[in-house]
Coordinates of C-alpha atoms in Angstrom, one line a residue:
X152 CA 38.3 -6.9 -22.2
X153 CA 41.5 -8.1 -20.6
X154 CA 39.9 -8.5 -17.3
X155 CA 37.2 -10.7 -18.9
X156 CA 39.7 -12.8 -20.8
X157 CA 41.6 -13.2 -17.5
X158 CA 38.6 -14.4 -15.8
X159 CA 37.9 -16.9 -18.5
X160 CA 41.6 -18.1 -18.3
X161 CA 41.2 -18.7 -14.6
X162 CA 38.1 -20.9 -15.2
X163 CA 40.1 -22.6 -17.9
X164 CA 42.9 -23.7 -15.5
X165 CA 40.4 -24.5 -12.8
X166 CA 39.3 -27.2 -15.1
X167 CA 43.0 -28.2 -15.3
X168 CA 43.3 -28.7 -11.5
X169 CA 40.2 -30.9 -11.5
X170 CA 41.6 -33.0 -14.2
X171 CA 44.7 -33.6 -12.2
X172 CA 42.8 -35.5 -9.4
X173 CA 40.5 -37.4 -11.6
X174 CA 41.6 -38.2 -15.2
X175 CA 44.9 -39.9 -14.4
X176 CA 44.0 -41.3 -11.0
X177 CA 42.2 -44.1 -12.8
X178 CA 45.7 -45.5 -13.8
X179 CA 48.1 -45.5 -10.9
X180 CA 50.8 -47.1 -13.1
X181 CA 52.3 -44.8 -15.7
X182 CA 51.5 -46.0 -19.1
X183 CA 53.5 -43.3 -20.9
X184 CA 52.0 -42.1 -24.1
X185 CA 49.7 -44.6 -25.9
X186 CA 47.4 -44.7 -28.8
X187 CA 43.8 -44.0 -27.8
X188 CA 44.7 -43.3 -24.2
X189 CA 41.0 -42.2 -23.6
X190 CA 39.4 -45.2 -25.1
X191 CA 37.7 -46.1 -21.8
X192 CA 37.6 -42.8 -19.9
X193 CA 36.3 -40.7 -22.8
X194 CA 36.0 -42.6 -26.1
X195 CA 34.5 -39.7 -27.8
X196 CA 37.4 -37.3 -27.0
X197 CA 39.3 -37.4 -30.2
X198 CA 36.1 -37.1 -32.4
X199 CA 34.9 -34.1 -30.3
X200 CA 38.3 -32.4 -30.9
X201 CA 38.1 -33.2 -34.7
X202 CA 34.6 -31.8 -35.0
X203 CA 35.4 -28.6 -33.0
X204 CA 38.5 -27.9 -35.1
X205 CA 36.4 -28.4 -38.3
X206 CA 33.7 -26.0 -37.0
X207 CA 36.3 -23.4 -35.9
X208 CA 38.2 -23.6 -39.2
X209 CA 34.9 -23.1 -41.1
X210 CA 34.4 -19.9 -39.2
X211 CA 37.9 -18.7 -38.8
X212 CA 40.3 -20.0 -41.4
X213 CA 43.4 -18.7 -39.7
X214 CA 42.8 -20.9 -36.6
X215 CA 44.5 -23.9 -38.4
X216 CA 47.8 -21.9 -38.5
X217 CA 47.5 -21.3 -34.8
X218 CA 47.1 -25.0 -34.1
X219 CA 50.2 -25.6 -36.0
X220 CA 52.2 -23.0 -34.4
X221 CA 51.0 -24.1 -30.9
X222 CA 52.4 -27.6 -31.1
X223 CA 55.8 -26.1 -32.1
X224 CA 55.9 -23.4 -29.5
X225 CA 54.7 -25.7 -26.7
X226 CA 56.4 -29.0 -27.5
X227 CA 59.8 -27.6 -28.5
X228 CA 60.3 -25.9 -25.2
X229 CA 61.4 -28.8 -22.9
X230 CA 58.1 -30.7 -22.9
X231 CA 54.7 -31.1 -24.5
X232 CA 52.8 -30.1 -21.4
X233 CA 50.6 -27.1 -22.4
X234 CA 52.7 -24.8 -20.4
X235 CA 52.2 -22.5 -23.4
X236 CA 48.7 -21.9 -22.3
X237 CA 49.5 -20.7 -18.8
X238 CA 48.7 -17.0 -18.1
X239 CA 51.1 -14.8 -16.4
X240 CA 51.0 -14.4 -12.7
X241 CA 52.6 -12.0 -10.2
X242 CA 55.4 -14.5 -9.9
X243 CA 56.0 -15.7 -13.5
X244 CA 55.7 -14.6 -17.1
X245 CA 53.6 -16.5 -19.5
X246 CA 55.4 -18.0 -22.4
X247 CA 52.8 -16.5 -24.7
X248 CA 54.2 -13.0 -23.9
X249 CA 57.9 -13.7 -24.7
X250 CA 59.5 -12.3 -27.9
X251 CA 59.7 -15.7 -29.4
X252 CA 55.9 -16.0 -29.2
X253 CA 55.3 -12.9 -31.3
X254 CA 52.2 -13.4 -33.4
X255 CA 50.7 -16.3 -31.6
X256 CA 46.9 -15.9 -31.1
X257 CA 43.6 -17.7 -30.9
X258 CA 44.2 -19.2 -27.7
X259 CA 40.6 -18.8 -26.8
X260 CA 39.8 -21.4 -29.3
X261 CA 41.6 -24.1 -27.3
X262 CA 39.3 -23.1 -24.4
X263 CA 36.4 -23.5 -26.7
X264 CA 37.5 -27.1 -27.6
X265 CA 38.2 -27.8 -23.9
X266 CA 34.8 -26.7 -22.9
X267 CA 33.3 -29.1 -25.5
X268 CA 35.3 -32.0 -24.4
X269 CA 34.5 -31.2 -20.7
X270 CA 30.7 -31.3 -21.4
X271 CA 31.2 -34.9 -22.5
X272 CA 33.8 -36.0 -20.0
X273 CA 34.4 -33.7 -17.2
X274 CA 37.9 -33.6 -15.8
X275 CA 39.4 -36.3 -18.0
X276 CA 41.3 -35.0 -21.1
X277 CA 44.4 -32.9 -20.6
X278 CA 45.0 -29.6 -22.3
X279 CA 48.3 -30.9 -23.5
X280 CA 46.5 -33.7 -25.5
X281 CA 44.0 -31.2 -26.7
X282 CA 46.8 -28.9 -28.0
X283 CA 48.5 -31.7 -29.8
X284 CA 45.3 -33.3 -31.3
X285 CA 44.0 -29.9 -32.5
X286 CA 47.2 -29.3 -34.2
X287 CA 46.8 -32.6 -36.0
X288 CA 43.3 -31.8 -37.1
X289 CA 44.5 -28.3 -38.1
X290 CA 47.1 -30.0 -40.5
X291 CA 44.3 -32.0 -42.0
X292 CA 42.2 -28.9 -42.5
X293 CA 45.1 -27.3 -44.4
X294 CA 45.3 -30.2 -46.8
X295 CA 48.2 -32.0 -45.0
X296 CA 48.4 -35.6 -44.0
X297 CA 46.5 -37.3 -41.0
X298 CA 49.1 -38.2 -38.4
X299 CA 48.2 -40.9 -35.8
X300 CA 49.4 -39.5 -32.5
X301 CA 49.7 -40.9 -29.0
X302 CA 47.9 -39.4 -26.0
X303 CA 48.3 -39.5 -22.3
X304 CA 50.0 -36.3 -21.5
X305 CA 49.8 -34.4 -18.3
X306 CA 49.5 -30.6 -18.1
X307 CA 52.5 -28.7 -16.7
X308 CA 52.0 -26.4 -13.7
X309 CA 54.8 -23.9 -14.4
X310 CA 55.6 -21.3 -17.3
X311 CA 59.0 -22.1 -19.1
X312 CA 59.2 -18.5 -20.2
X313 CA 62.6 -18.2 -18.8
X314 CA 64.0 -20.8 -21.1
X315 CA 62.0 -20.2 -24.3
X316 CA 64.9 -18.7 -26.1
X317 CA 67.2 -21.7 -25.3
X318 CA 64.9 -24.0 -27.2
X319 CA 63.0 -22.2 -29.8
X320 CA 65.1 -21.1 -32.9
X321 CA 64.8 -17.5 -34.0
X322 CA 64.0 -16.6 -37.7
X323 CA 67.5 -15.0 -37.9
X324 CA 69.3 -18.0 -36.4
X325 CA 72.0 -19.9 -38.4
X326 CA 70.9 -23.1 -39.9
X327 CA 73.5 -24.9 -37.7
X328 CA 71.8 -23.6 -34.6
X329 CA 68.3 -24.7 -35.9
X330 CA 69.6 -28.2 -36.7
X331 CA 71.3 -28.4 -33.3
X332 CA 68.1 -27.4 -31.4
X333 CA 66.0 -30.0 -33.1
X334 CA 68.6 -32.7 -33.0
X335 CA 68.4 -32.3 -29.1
X336 CA 64.8 -33.5 -29.5
X337 CA 65.7 -36.4 -31.6
X338 CA 64.6 -34.8 -34.9
X339 CA 67.2 -35.3 -37.7
X340 CA 68.0 -33.0 -40.7
X341 CA 65.2 -34.3 -43.1
X342 CA 62.8 -33.8 -40.2
X343 CA 63.8 -30.3 -39.7
X344 CA 63.5 -29.5 -43.4
X345 CA 60.0 -31.0 -43.3
X346 CA 59.0 -29.1 -40.2
X347 CA 60.0 -25.7 -41.7
X348 CA 57.6 -26.7 -44.6
X349 CA 55.0 -25.4 -42.2
X350 CA 56.0 -22.1 -43.6
X351 CA 54.0 -23.0 -46.7
X352 CA 51.0 -21.6 -44.8
X353 CA 50.2 -18.6 -42.8
X354 CA 51.9 -15.2 -42.9
X355 CA 55.0 -13.3 -41.7
X356 CA 54.7 -10.0 -39.9
X357 CA 56.6 -7.1 -41.4
X358 CA 58.5 -6.8 -38.1
X359 CA 60.2 -10.1 -39.0
X360 CA 61.0 -8.9 -42.5
X361 CA 62.2 -5.3 -42.5
X362 CA 65.8 -6.1 -41.9
X363 CA 65.8 -7.7 -45.4
X364 CA 64.2 -4.6 -47.0
X365 CA 65.7 -1.6 -45.2
X366 CA 68.0 0.3 -45.7
X367 CA 68.8 -1.9 -48.6
X368 CA 67.0 -4.9 -50.1
X369 CA 68.8 -8.2 -49.3
X370 CA 70.3 -9.3 -52.7
X371 CA 69.4 -12.8 -51.9
X372 CA 65.7 -12.1 -52.4
X373 CA 64.2 -12.8 -55.8
X374 CA 64.1 -9.3 -57.5
X375 CA 60.7 -10.3 -58.9
X376 CA 59.2 -10.9 -55.5
X377 CA 60.7 -7.8 -53.7
X378 CA 58.1 -5.2 -55.1
X379 CA 55.3 -7.3 -53.5
X380 CA 57.1 -7.5 -50.2
X381 CA 57.8 -3.7 -50.2
X382 CA 54.2 -3.1 -50.9
X383 CA 53.1 -5.1 -48.0
X384 CA 55.8 -3.7 -45.8
X385 CA 56.2 0.0 -46.6
X386 CA 57.4 1.1 -43.2
X387 CA 61.1 0.8 -42.2
X388 CA 59.8 0.6 -38.6
X389 CA 56.4 -1.2 -38.6
X390 CA 54.0 -1.1 -35.8
X391 CA 54.0 -4.6 -34.2
X392 CA 50.3 -4.2 -33.5
X393 CA 49.4 -3.3 -37.0
X394 CA 48.1 -5.7 -39.6
X395 CA 51.2 -5.6 -41.8
X396 CA 52.2 -8.9 -43.1
X397 CA 53.1 -10.9 -46.1
X398 CA 51.7 -14.4 -47.0
X399 CA 54.4 -17.1 -46.7
X400 CA 53.2 -18.6 -50.1
X401 CA 51.3 -16.4 -52.5
X402 CA 50.4 -19.4 -54.8
X403 CA 48.7 -21.6 -52.2
X404 CA 48.6 -19.6 -49.0
X405 CA 45.9 -21.8 -47.3
X406 CA 47.4 -25.1 -48.3
X407 CA 50.2 -27.2 -46.5
X408 CA 52.0 -28.4 -49.5
X409 CA 55.5 -28.7 -51.0
X410 CA 55.2 -25.4 -52.9
X411 CA 57.2 -23.8 -50.0
X412 CA 60.3 -25.7 -51.2
X413 CA 60.0 -24.5 -54.8
X414 CA 59.6 -21.0 -53.5
X415 CA 62.7 -21.0 -51.4
X416 CA 64.8 -22.6 -54.2
X417 CA 63.5 -19.6 -56.3
X418 CA 64.8 -17.2 -53.6
X419 CA 61.2 -16.4 -52.5
X420 CA 61.6 -17.4 -48.9
X421 CA 60.7 -14.6 -46.5
X422 CA 62.9 -15.5 -43.6
X423 CA 66.6 -15.8 -43.4
X424 CA 66.2 -19.4 -42.3
X425 CA 64.2 -20.1 -45.4
X426 CA 67.0 -18.9 -47.5
X427 CA 69.7 -20.8 -45.6
X428 CA 67.6 -24.0 -45.7
X429 CA 67.6 -23.8 -49.5
X430 CA 71.4 -23.3 -49.8
X431 CA 73.1 -25.0 -46.9
X432 CA 74.8 -28.2 -48.2
X433 CA 73.3 -30.2 -45.4
X434 CA 69.6 -29.2 -46.0
X435 CA 69.6 -28.5 -49.8
X436 CA 69.4 -32.1 -50.9
X437 CA 66.2 -32.7 -48.8
X438 CA 64.8 -29.3 -50.0
X439 CA 65.1 -30.4 -53.6
X440 CA 63.8 -33.8 -53.0
X441 CA 60.6 -32.4 -51.2
X442 CA 60.2 -29.9 -53.9
X443 CA 59.8 -32.7 -56.3
X444 CA 57.7 -35.1 -54.1
X445 CA 54.9 -34.0 -51.9
X446 CA 54.5 -37.6 -50.7
X447 CA 58.1 -37.4 -49.5
X448 CA 57.4 -34.2 -47.7
X449 CA 54.3 -35.5 -46.0
X450 CA 56.1 -38.6 -45.0
X451 CA 59.0 -36.7 -43.3
X452 CA 56.6 -34.1 -41.9
X453 CA 54.5 -36.7 -40.3
X454 CA 57.5 -38.4 -38.7
X455 CA 58.9 -35.1 -37.4
X456 CA 55.5 -34.0 -36.0
X457 CA 55.2 -37.3 -34.2
X458 CA 58.7 -36.9 -32.7
X459 CA 57.9 -33.2 -31.7
X460 CA 54.6 -34.4 -30.1
X461 CA 56.4 -37.0 -28.0
X462 CA 59.1 -34.6 -26.7
X463 CA 59.6 -35.3 -23.0
X464 CA 55.9 -35.4 -22.1
X465 CA 54.6 -35.4 -18.5
X466 CA 52.7 -38.6 -17.8
X467 CA 51.6 -40.5 -14.8
X468 CA 50.9 -39.1 -11.3
X469 CA 54.2 -37.2 -10.6
X470 CA 53.0 -33.8 -11.6
X471 CA 50.9 -31.2 -9.8
X472 CA 48.6 -29.0 -11.8
X473 CA 48.0 -25.1 -11.7
X474 CA 45.7 -24.2 -8.8
X475 CA 42.5 -22.6 -9.8
X476 CA 43.7 -19.2 -8.6
X477 CA 46.5 -19.2 -11.3
X478 CA 49.3 -19.6 -8.8
X479 CA 51.6 -22.6 -8.8
X480 CA 50.5 -25.4 -6.5
X481 CA 52.9 -26.4 -3.7

């Protein structure tokens, strides 16, 4: 099965290399990111991505969580360039295989969307733009706001696995560290609070929780919530490959909403960073405000996602793509 998937990935990046010489060759001058970048070269692109995300979400509900995690894991690491999608080679490790990427999945559905776009407009739309736009449509599928986003990104040719830990905050990191990392991308404190609202949906694997349960339960956890977490995570050393997880929000687990903020104010946040977000004096005022107003949460979330999606993108003709054999071009 791994060999079959490997072959499909090679086909996937062969499409990328073709895109390099055709899509952006139409505009020798670098436009940067713009609204509706493909209005002339592939006017149906955004509609195709929207329809594909809808179809995939209808069949596999958890794909929406993946779209949301993808934009964070790709764009937060130096650039929104789809380097997250690169497979490992003999010379470089894939970002997908780093510890920070634990739990990331459903990459094959990005390929499904790419193939649908290719059928309509061969060699035009970058995977970086598909990754960002699929995240936008995934947010809508989860009941979140529609966010107008610019396009025109190029695809990166090199894995950034060696610097992932420098840019992606860990679930056990201090809130100061989290704020500093996002500030480097131009995302302020209310933006960080809003982005962490993505924990309103999806699930957390027991591997990330057991340190709060064993050998003793973290007293910061709501005691009424603890029995449920212990039931879901009965093993002190859980198997990373086992389906052992806790829903981030038991009330509305499939809806992106402000219930997350009410939960963490009630000490029901699963991760250390959730608890810190609720009680740090720099973030608590925004947590309380978002707990009261979903409109405010959506406003700040939309602004933060926009900034994240525009983090140091590759544009124009100055980047070479991955060659079709999966090795960096020279």
